[in-house]
Structure formats: C-alpha cells, structure tokens
XYZ file of C-alpha atoms in Angstrom:
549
model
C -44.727 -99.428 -42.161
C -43.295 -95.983 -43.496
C -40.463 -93.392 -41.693
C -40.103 -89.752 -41.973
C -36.782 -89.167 -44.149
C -35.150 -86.584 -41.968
C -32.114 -85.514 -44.104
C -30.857 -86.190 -47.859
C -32.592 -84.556 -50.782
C -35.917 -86.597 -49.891
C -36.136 -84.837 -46.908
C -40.086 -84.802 -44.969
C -40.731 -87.404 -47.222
C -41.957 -91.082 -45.876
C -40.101 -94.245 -46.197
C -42.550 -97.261 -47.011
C -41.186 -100.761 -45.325
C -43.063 -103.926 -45.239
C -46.390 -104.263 -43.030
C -48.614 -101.037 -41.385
C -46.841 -97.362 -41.732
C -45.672 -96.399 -38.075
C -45.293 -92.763 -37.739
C -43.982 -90.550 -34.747
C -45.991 -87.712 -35.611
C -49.602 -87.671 -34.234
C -52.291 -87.207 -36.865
C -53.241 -84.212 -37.362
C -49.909 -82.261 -37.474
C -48.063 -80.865 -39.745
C -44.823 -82.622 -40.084
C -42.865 -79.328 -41.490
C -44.011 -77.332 -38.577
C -42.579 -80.006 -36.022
C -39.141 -79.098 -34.940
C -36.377 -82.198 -34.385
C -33.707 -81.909 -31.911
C -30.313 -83.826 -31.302
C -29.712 -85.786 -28.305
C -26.786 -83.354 -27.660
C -29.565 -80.307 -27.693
C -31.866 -82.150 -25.911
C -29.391 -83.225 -22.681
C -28.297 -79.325 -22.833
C -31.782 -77.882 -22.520
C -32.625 -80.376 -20.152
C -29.295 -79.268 -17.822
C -30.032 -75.964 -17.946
C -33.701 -76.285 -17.070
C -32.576 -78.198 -13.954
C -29.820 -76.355 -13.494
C -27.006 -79.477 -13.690
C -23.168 -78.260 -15.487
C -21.945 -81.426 -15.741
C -19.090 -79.835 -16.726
C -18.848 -77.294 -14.323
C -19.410 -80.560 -11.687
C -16.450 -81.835 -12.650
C -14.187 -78.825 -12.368
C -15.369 -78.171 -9.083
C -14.456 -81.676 -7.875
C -11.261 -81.212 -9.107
C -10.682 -77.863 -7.493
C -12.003 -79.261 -4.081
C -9.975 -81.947 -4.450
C -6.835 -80.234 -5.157
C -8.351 -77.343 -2.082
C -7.807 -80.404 -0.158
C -4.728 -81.919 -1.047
C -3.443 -78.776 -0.098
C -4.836 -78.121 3.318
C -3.438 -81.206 4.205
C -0.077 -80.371 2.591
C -0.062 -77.266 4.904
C -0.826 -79.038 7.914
C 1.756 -81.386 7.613
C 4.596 -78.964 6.707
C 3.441 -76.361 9.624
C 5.421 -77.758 12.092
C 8.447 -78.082 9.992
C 11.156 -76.027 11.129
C 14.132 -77.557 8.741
C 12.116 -75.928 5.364
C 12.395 -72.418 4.131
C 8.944 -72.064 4.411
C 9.085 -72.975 8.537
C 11.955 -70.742 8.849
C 10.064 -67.556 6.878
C 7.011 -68.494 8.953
C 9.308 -68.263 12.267
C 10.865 -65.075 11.290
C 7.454 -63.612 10.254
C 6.202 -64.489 14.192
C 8.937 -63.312 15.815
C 8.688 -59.880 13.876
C 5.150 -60.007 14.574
C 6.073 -60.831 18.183
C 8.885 -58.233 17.941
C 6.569 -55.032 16.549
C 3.964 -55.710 19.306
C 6.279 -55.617 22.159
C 7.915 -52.111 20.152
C 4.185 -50.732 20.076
C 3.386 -52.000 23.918
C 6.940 -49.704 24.363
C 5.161 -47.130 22.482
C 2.026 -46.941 24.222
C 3.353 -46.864 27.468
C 5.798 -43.601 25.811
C 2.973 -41.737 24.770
C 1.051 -42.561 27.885
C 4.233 -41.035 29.842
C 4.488 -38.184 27.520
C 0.529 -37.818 28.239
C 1.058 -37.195 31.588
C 4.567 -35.038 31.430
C 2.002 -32.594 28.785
C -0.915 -32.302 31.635
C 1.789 -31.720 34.220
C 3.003 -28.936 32.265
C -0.095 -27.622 31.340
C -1.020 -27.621 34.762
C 2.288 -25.959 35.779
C 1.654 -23.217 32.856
C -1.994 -22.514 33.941
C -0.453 -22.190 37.630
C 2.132 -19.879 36.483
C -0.546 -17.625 34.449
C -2.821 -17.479 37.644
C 0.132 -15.900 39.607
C 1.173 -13.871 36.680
C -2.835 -12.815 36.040
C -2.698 -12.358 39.964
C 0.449 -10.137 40.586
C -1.040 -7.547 37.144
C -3.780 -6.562 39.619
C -3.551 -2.886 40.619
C -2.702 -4.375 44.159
C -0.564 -6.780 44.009
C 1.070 -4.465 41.442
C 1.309 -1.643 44.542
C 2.617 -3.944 46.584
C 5.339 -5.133 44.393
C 5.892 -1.265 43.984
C 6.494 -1.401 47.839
C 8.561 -3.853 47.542
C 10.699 -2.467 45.106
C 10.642 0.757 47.304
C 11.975 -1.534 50.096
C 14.863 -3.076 47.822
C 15.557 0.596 46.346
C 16.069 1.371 50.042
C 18.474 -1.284 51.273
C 20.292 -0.209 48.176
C 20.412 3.022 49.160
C 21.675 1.963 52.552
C 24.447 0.041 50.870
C 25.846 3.002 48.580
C 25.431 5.573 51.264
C 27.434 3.015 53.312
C 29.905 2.280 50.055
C 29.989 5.774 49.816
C 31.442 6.883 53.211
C 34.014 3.784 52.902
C 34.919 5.176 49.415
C 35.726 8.932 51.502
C 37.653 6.885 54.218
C 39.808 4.975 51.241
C 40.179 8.098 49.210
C 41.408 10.569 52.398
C 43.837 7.404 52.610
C 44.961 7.109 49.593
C 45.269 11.424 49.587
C 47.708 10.860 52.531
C 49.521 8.557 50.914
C 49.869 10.319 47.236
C 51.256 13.608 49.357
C 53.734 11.586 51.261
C 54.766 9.984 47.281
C 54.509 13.177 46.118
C 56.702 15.098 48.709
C 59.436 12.276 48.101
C 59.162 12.966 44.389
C 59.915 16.283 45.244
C 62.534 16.212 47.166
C 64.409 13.446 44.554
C 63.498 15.756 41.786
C 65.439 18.578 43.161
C 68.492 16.656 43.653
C 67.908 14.976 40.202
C 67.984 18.714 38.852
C 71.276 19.919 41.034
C 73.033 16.595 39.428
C 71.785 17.508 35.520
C 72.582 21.502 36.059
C 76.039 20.527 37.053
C 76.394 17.976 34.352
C 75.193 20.741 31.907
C 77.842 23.440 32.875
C 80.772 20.302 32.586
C 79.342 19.956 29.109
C 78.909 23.827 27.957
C 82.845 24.542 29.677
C 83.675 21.337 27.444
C 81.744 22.955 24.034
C 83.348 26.310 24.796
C 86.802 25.052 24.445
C 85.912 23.452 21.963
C 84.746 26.111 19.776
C 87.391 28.261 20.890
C 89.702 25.484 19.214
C 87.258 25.844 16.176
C 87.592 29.332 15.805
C 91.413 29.259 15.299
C 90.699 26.443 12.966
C 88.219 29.063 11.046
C 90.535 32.385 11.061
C 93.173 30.109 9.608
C 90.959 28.610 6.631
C 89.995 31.907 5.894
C 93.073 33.105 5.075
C 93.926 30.144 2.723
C 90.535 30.680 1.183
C 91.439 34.713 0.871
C 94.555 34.101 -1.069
C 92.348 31.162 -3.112
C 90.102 34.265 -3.901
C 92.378 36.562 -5.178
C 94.045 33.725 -7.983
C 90.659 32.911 -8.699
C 89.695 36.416 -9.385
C 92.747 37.123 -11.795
C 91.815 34.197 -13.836
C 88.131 35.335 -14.031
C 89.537 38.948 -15.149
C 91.488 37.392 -18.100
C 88.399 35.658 -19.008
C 86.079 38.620 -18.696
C 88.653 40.524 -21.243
C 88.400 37.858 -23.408
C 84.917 38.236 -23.866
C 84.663 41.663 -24.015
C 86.675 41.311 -27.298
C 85.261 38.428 -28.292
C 81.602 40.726 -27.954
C 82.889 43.871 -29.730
C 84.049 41.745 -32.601
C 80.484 39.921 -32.537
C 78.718 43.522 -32.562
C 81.036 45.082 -35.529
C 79.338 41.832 -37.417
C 76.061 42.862 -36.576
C 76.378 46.429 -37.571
C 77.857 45.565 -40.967
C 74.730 43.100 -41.582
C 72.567 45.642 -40.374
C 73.736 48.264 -42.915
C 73.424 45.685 -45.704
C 69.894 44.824 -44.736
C 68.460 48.524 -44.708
C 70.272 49.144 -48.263
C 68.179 45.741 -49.466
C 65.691 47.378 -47.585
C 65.752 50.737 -49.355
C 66.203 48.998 -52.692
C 63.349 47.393 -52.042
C 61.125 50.426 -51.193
C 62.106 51.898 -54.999
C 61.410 48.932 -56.592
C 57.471 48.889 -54.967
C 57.252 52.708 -55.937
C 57.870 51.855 -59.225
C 55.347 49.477 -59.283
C 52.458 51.498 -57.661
C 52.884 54.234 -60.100
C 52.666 51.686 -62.743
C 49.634 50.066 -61.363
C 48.198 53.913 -60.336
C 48.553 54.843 -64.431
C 46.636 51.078 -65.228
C 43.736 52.055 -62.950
C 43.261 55.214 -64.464
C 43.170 53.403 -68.097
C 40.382 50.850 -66.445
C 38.688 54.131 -64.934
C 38.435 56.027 -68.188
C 36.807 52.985 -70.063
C 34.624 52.580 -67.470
C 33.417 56.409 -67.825
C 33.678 56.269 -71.720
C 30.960 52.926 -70.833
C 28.862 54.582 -68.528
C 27.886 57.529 -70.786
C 27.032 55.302 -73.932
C 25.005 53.218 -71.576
C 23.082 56.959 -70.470
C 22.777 57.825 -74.322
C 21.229 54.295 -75.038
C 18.812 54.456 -71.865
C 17.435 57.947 -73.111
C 16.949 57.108 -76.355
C 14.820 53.808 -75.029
C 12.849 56.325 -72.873
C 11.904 58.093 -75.934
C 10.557 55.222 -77.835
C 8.555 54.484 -74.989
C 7.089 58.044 -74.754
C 6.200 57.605 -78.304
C 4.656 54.498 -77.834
C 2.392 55.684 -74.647
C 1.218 58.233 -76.587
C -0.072 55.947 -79.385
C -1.642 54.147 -76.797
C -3.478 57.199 -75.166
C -4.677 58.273 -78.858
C -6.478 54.398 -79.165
C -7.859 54.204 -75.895
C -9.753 57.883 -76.556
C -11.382 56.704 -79.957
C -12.158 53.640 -78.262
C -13.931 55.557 -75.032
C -15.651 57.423 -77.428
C -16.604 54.744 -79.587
C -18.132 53.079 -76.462
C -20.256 56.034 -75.177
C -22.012 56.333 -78.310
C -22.875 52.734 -77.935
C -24.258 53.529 -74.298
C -26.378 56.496 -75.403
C -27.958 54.543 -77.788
C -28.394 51.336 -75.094
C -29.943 53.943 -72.558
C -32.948 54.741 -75.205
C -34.188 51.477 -76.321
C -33.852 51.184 -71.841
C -36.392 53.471 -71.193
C -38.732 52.224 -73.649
C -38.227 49.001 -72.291
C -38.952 50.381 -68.669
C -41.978 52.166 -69.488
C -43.398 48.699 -70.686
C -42.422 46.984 -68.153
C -44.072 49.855 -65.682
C -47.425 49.069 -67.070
C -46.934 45.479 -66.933
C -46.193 45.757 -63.353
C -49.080 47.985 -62.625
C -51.404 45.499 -64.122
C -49.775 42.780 -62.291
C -50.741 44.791 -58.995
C -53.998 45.511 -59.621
C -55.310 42.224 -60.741
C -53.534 40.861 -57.221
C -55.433 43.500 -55.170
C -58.667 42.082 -56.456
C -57.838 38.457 -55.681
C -56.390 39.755 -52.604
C -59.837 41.389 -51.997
C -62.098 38.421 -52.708
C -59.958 35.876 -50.737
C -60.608 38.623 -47.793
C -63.972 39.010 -48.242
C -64.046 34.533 -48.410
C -62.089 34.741 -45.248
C -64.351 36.611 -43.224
C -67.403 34.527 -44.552
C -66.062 31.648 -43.473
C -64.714 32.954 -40.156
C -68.187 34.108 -39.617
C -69.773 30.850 -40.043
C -67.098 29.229 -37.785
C -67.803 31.212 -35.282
C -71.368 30.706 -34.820
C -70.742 26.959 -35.353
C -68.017 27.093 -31.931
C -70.376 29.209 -30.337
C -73.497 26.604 -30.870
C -70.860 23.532 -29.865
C -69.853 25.823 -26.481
C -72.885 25.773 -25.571
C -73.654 22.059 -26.074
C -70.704 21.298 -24.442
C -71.334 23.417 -21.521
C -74.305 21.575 -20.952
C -72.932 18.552 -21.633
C -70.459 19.435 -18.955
C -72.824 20.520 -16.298
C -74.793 17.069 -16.504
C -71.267 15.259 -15.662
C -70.576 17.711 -12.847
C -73.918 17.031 -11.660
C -73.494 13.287 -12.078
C -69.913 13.277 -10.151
C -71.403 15.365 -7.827
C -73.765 12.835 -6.752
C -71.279 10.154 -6.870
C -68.861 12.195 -4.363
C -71.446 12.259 -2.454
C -71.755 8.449 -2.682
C -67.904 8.372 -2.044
C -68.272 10.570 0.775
C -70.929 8.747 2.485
C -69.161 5.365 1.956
C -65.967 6.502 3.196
C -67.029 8.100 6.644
C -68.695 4.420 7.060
C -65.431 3.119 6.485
C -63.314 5.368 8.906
C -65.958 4.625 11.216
C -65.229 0.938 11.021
C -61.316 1.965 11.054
C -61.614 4.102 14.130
C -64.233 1.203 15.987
C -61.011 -1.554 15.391
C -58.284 1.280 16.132
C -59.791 1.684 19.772
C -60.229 -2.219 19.706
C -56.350 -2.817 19.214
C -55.835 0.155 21.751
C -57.239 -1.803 24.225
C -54.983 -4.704 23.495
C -52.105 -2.469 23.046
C -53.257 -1.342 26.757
C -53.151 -4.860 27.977
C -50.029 -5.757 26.020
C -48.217 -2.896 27.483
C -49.644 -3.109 31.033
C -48.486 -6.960 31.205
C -45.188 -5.847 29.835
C -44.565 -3.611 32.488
C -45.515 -5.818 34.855
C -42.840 -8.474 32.693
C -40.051 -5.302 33.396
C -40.286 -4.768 36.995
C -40.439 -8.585 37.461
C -37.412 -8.284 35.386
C -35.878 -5.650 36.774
C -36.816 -7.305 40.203
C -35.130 -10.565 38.964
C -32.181 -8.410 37.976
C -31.412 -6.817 41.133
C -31.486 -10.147 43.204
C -28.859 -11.106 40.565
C -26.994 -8.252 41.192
C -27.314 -8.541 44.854
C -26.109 -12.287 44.652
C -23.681 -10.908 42.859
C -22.146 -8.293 45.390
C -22.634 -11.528 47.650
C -20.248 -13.517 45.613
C -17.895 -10.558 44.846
C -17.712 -9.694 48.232
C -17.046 -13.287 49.294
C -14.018 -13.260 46.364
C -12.560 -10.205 47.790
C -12.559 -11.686 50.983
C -10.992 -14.388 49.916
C -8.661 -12.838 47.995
C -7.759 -10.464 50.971
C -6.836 -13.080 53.130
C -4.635 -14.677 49.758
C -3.286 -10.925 49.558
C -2.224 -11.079 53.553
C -1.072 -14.056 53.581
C 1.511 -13.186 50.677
C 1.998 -9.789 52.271
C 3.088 -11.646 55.455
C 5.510 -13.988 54.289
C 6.727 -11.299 51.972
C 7.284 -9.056 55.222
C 8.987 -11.649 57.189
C 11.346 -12.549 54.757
C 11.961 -8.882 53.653
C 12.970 -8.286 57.767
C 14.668 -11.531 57.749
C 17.135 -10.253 54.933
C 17.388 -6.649 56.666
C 14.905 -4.936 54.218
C 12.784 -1.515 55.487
C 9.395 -2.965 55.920
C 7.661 -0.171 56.617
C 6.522 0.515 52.758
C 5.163 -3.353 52.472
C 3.327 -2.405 55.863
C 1.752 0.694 54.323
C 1.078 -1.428 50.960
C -0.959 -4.375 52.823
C -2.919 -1.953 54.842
C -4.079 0.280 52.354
C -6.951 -2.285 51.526
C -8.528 -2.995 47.750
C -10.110 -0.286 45.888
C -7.006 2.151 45.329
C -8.444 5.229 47.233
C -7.347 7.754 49.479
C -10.451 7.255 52.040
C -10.948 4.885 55.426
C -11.708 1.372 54.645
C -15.395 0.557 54.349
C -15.946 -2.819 56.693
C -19.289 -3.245 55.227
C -17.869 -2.926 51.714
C -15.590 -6.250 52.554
C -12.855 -3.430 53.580
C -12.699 -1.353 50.227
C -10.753 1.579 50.168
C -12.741 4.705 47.924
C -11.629 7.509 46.421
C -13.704 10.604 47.140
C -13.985 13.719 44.727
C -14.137 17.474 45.542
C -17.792 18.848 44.788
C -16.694 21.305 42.293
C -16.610 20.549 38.496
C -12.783 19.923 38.617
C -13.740 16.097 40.238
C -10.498 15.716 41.667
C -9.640 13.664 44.315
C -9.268 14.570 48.128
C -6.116 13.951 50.039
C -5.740 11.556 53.223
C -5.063 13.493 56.099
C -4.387 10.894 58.110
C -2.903 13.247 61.366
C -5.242 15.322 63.844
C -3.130 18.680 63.824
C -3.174 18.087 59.576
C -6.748 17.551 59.785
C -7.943 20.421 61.866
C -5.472 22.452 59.768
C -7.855 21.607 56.940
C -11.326 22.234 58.799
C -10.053 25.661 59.300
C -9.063 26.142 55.370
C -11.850 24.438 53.721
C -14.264 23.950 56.297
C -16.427 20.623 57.682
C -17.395 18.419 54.226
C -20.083 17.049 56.288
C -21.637 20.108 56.680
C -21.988 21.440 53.336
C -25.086 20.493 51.133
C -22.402 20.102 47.768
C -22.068 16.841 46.315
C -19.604 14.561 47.692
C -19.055 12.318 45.380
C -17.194 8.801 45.579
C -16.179 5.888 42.833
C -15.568 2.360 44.586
C-alpha cells in the first residue's frame, strides 16, 4: 500500500507501506492538477454555500437573549414609582398630559379668534356696503338735503342767538351809561378836590421861593465881593507874566540875531566854494574840448586811409572786369560754333523721326483697315447669330404665353370656386350675427329686467331710509322740506317728470341747438305758460329733443 506525501520536500511523491498501494486519487488523474483543501476550508465553503454563520448564530442568540432580558427588566420596573426612572417617566406623562390640555386651550382660542375674524369681516363688508351705498349720486343728494336741513336749524339757532345777543347788548348799553354817568359825576368832584389841592401846593411853592430869592440876592453879594479879591489876585498874576513873557521874547530875539549871523556866515562860506568848484569845471571842460578835437583830427585822418584804400580796390576790380570780358568774348565764339553743330544735329534728328513717324502712320492705317473689315464681317455674323435667338425666344414666349393663359385660366376657375365658399361662409356668418345680435338683445332686455327690478328694489331701500331719516329729522325739530324734495326727485339726476315705465327714472332733457344744455323744471302753470309764450310748444317743433337717462 503507498500514500501521496502531501508536504515536506518529497512532496506528490508516494509512500510505499506493506501489502497493495491504496490511493485516493482515481486513475487516470493527474495528481498535481488535484487541488487539497483543509477541513477548516472545507466547513467554510460548505457554510457559505448553505448559507449557515455559525458565528453570526451565536451572536444573534446572545443579542436576543440579552433583547430579552431586557424587555423583561422593563416590564418589571414600569410600575415602579420609588426609581428615578418611574419618577422621569411620571413627569414625562404628566407634561405630555399637561401640553395636550395647553393645545386643547389653544384650539378652542383660535377657533374663538376664528369666529371674532368672520364677525368682523362681516361687520367690515357691512360697513363698505353702506359706505359704497351712501357714494351714490342719490344717496349723496340726499345727504346734501340733509345737510341743507341741519345748515337750517343752525341758522334758526344763530338768528335766534343773534337777537338774544341785541337784547343782552342794549342791556348791557344801559347799564355801561348808567356806570359811565356815575364815573362822571365822581370824576368831576375828584378834579374840584385835586385843583384845590394844587393851588394849596403852588401858594405853598410861592412862599417858598420868595424865601429863596432873599436867600439868592444875599449869596450874591458875598459871591460879588468873592469876585472882586479874586480878580486882584488874578491881576498880580497876569503882570507877572507879562514880565515873565517880555523877558522870554528879549531871549528869543538875541538867539534870533545870532542864528542869521551863522546864517550869513554860512552863505559866504558856500560862495566861496561854488566859485571854486565853477573854476574846476571849467578846467574839466577845457580838457574835454582839447580831447574832442584830437579825437576829430584822428577820425579824418582814418577817413583818408580808407579813401585811399577804396580806391585801390576800384583800380583791381576794373582790370579784373576787363580781364573777364575778354574771357567771355572768346567763350561766345567757340559757342556759336558749337550751336551751329548742334543745329544740324538736331535737324537730322527731326527728319529721320518724320520718316518713322510716316511709316508707323502709313502701318497704322493698314492695320486699321484690315480691322475694320474683320468687325464688319463678325457684325454681320453676329447679327445673324442674333436674329436666330430672337427668333428662337420668340417662339418660346409664345410657348410661355400659351402656358400661362392655361394657368390663369385654372387660377380664375378655383378663384370663382372659393368665391362661392366665401359666399356661403359669409352668408352663414351673417346669419351667425343676427342670431348673435338677436341673442344679444334678449340679454340686454333681461338685463333692463334685472336692472329695473334692482332699482326697484333699491327705491324702496332709498324710501325706507328717506322715511326714517324724515321722521327723526321732524322729531328733533329739523326743516324737512329739503329731505322731502330729495326723496321725491326719483333716480336718474334730471330735471324732467319721472318715467313710471322706466321704474320711475328721472331724465335730463337737452335743448335742440348745438349748445346741448339742459332744460329747466318749470314745475308751476303761470311759469310754464310764461315759457310757451317765450320759446314756444317743444312738442311742436320738428328739432331734436334729445334726452340721456
């Protein structure tokens, strides 16, 4: 019997024991293409292909178990109220129970509120009907009326304030005469009292002053005699001076005199110098002259040199001129030699040109010859040339022409086909119009139906607000008669008689003429037969009489 070696360094190799060899391997096979696995390979391929963690069995066991052990741990602790965990749980209910009752609060707040909202919605809507109401042009007269009737009562009330204001002020006239008379009277006595007070006073200041005036003469004797010492000593003084001054001015002569002998002294002394200064000019003067002239005698001897050399000058530039023209004269005959030459040269030149001249002519012409009857051979080609393709367009207009009065034929064949639809068309819209229009005017009938039925309805609204306005305008002593005017007038705002087929609207009518004004209410016979006789009978005339509802 032999055994595969599986590991070692005789690896694959066979292992011989005692009897028959026993191998695993069928025959046949290739033992180093068979693959070995461990038993802890094998049981792991084997739990995955059936899908068994033995591992992952025994975790989740555990965790059950401990899932368990815990519900159970729960249940018997739920009841417990002496654990923090029963008290948190109690405190967490009642808050729970707490926050529902606050929201039931809540609910039944905003379902409160809900209600307290649509009531004042309501109220607002309510209150924009009767303001939307009373900004209608009649309700708006009638309010004017109304205001006519409070503007009245007022007026009652001042005129009435007024007259008791006359009565108060006559009154209190009486009265300020009777205070005023009294016045008076006290016045005047008040006067007799002060005048005789005022002559005890002035007989009192008179003495007085005649007591002051003895006082006066007396001081002005004292102050006499005063004067006269005083008036002594001031004529001692004044002599004084006066001596004391003519000594002063015998001073001022004597300086004076000194000064203009100084002064004189002076005056020689400056003569002196001037005529000493006068004789050094003339010294200066006399140089200056002797200076000038030998300046004269030097510039005309310069001027002579200068003449001198000028004339030098004038004697070189004539031998040079003539030098020159000799050189010319010769220079002007070897020039006409020269010019002759060239002459002939030229002439030469000229004629030899008007022979090339010539022949290029003469090629010219040749050749403008030759192109000429070569255009006048391809003219005529292409002339006939041309007159084949006229001819051939020709016939194809003709072609053209033929084909396109087919066409137009065709055209005018489906134009008076889609005329006759357009016909149809336009007959069944008409007939779709006056339906329409027919439709149209039974709306605007049902209309007038429903208007009239709203104005109806609103006049009776109107007169039943009139009314209790009325009665409570003559319960508080109000003039009704404008609110009386205001309710009859009727809707519409006119001046004319109610229309009772109209659902009592009021028109306006116009004059006939083009200034469309519109026509009083004469609402009195004598008024109105006062205007027959002015502007005659409406009815009669064949103007326009126009009206706007």
């Amino acid at each position: 019997m032999a055994s595969r070696i599986m590991h070692g360094r005789r690896e694959g190799q066979t292992r011989e024991f005692g009897g028959a060899k026993v191998s695993v391997i069928p025959e046949g096979v290739d033992p180093r293409e068979v693959t070995v696995l461990q038993p802890d390979s094998w049981r792991r391929i084997q739990n995955s292909l059936s899908r068994y963690n033995e591992e992952q069995m025994r975790l989740e066991a555990k965790r059950k178990e401990r899932e368990d052990l815990h519900a159970i741990s729960k249940e018997s602790v739920k009841h417990w109220e002496n654990t923090i965990e029963g008290q948190r749980l109690k405190k967490l209910e009642a808050r729970q129970l707490r926050e529902e009752k606050e929201e039931e609060e809540k609910v039944k707040i905003d379902k409160e509120e809900a209600k307290h909202q649509a009531q004042k919605r309501k109220e607002a809507i309510e209150r924009a009907k009767t303001l939307q109401y009373y900004q209608t042009d009649r309700v708006k007269t009638f309010h004017g009326a109304l205001l006519l009737t409070e503007v009245l009562k007022e007026r009652d009330a001042q005129i009435d304030m007024k007259n008791g204001q006359l009565n108060a002020d006559k009154i209190r006239e009486n009265h300020l005469l009777r205070l005023q008379q009294r016045q008076r009277e006290e016045a005047i006595m008040e006067d007799q009292k002060r005048a005789l007070r005022r002559y005890n006073e002035r007989k009192a200041v008179a003495d007085f002053q005649n007591l002051q005036i003895l006082d006066h003469i007396e001081e002005g004797k004292k102050a006499k005699q005063v004067d006269i010492e005083e008036g002594e000593n001031v004529k001692q003084q004044v002599d004084m001076y006066m001596a004391a001054k003519k000594t002063i001015e015998e001073q001022r002569r004597k300086d004076k005199k000194e000064i203009m002998e100084e002064h004189q002294r002076q005056l020689a002394d400056r003569e002196v110098r001037r005529q000493s200064e006068q004789k050094k000019a003339e010294d200066e003067e006399e140089e200056i002259r002797q200076f000038a002239q030998a300046k004269k005698k030097m510039a005309r001897m310069r001027k002579e040199k200068e003449s001198e050399l000028f004339r030098a000058f004038q004697d070189h530039t004539e031998r040079m001129r003539k030098k020159l023209a000799n050189q010319m004269q010769q220079q002007v005959d070897d020039e006409d030699d020269r010019i002759a030459k060239t002459v002939a040269e030229r002439e030469r030149k000229r004629e030899e040109e008007e022979r090339q001249k010539y022949e290029a002519d003469m090629k010219a012409k040749k050749e403008i010859h030759d192109q000429r009857i070569y255009m006048m051979k391809e003219n005529e080609r292409r002339a006939m040339e041309e007159a084949k393709k006229d001819r051939e367009i020709l016939r194809n207009r003709v072609k053209s022409d033929k084909l396109f009065h087919m066409k137009q034929e065709e055209k005018r064949l489906e134009q008076l086909s889609e005329c006759k639809k357009l016909k149809e068309l336009q007959t069944q819209q008409i007939a779709e119009v006056k339906e329409r229009e027919q439709q149209a005017k039974e709306a605007e009938l049902d209309l007038d139906k429903r208007n009239g039925e709203l104005l109806r309805e609103e006049e009776i609204q109107f007169q039943e607000y009139a009314n209790k306005v009325i009665t409570e305008a003559r319960n508080n002593g109000r003039n009704p008669y404008p609110l009386m005017k205001a309710a009859q007038e009727g809707p519409g705002g006119g001046r004319g008689p109610k229309f009772e087929g109209k659902r009592g609207l009021r028109p306006s009518y116009l004059v006939g003429d083009a200034s469309g004004v519109q026509l009083p209410n004469y609402s009195d016979g004598t008024v109105k037969g006062s205007h027959t006789k002015i502007y005659g009978n409406p009815g009669d005339s064949r103007k326009r009489l126009g009206f706007t509802w």
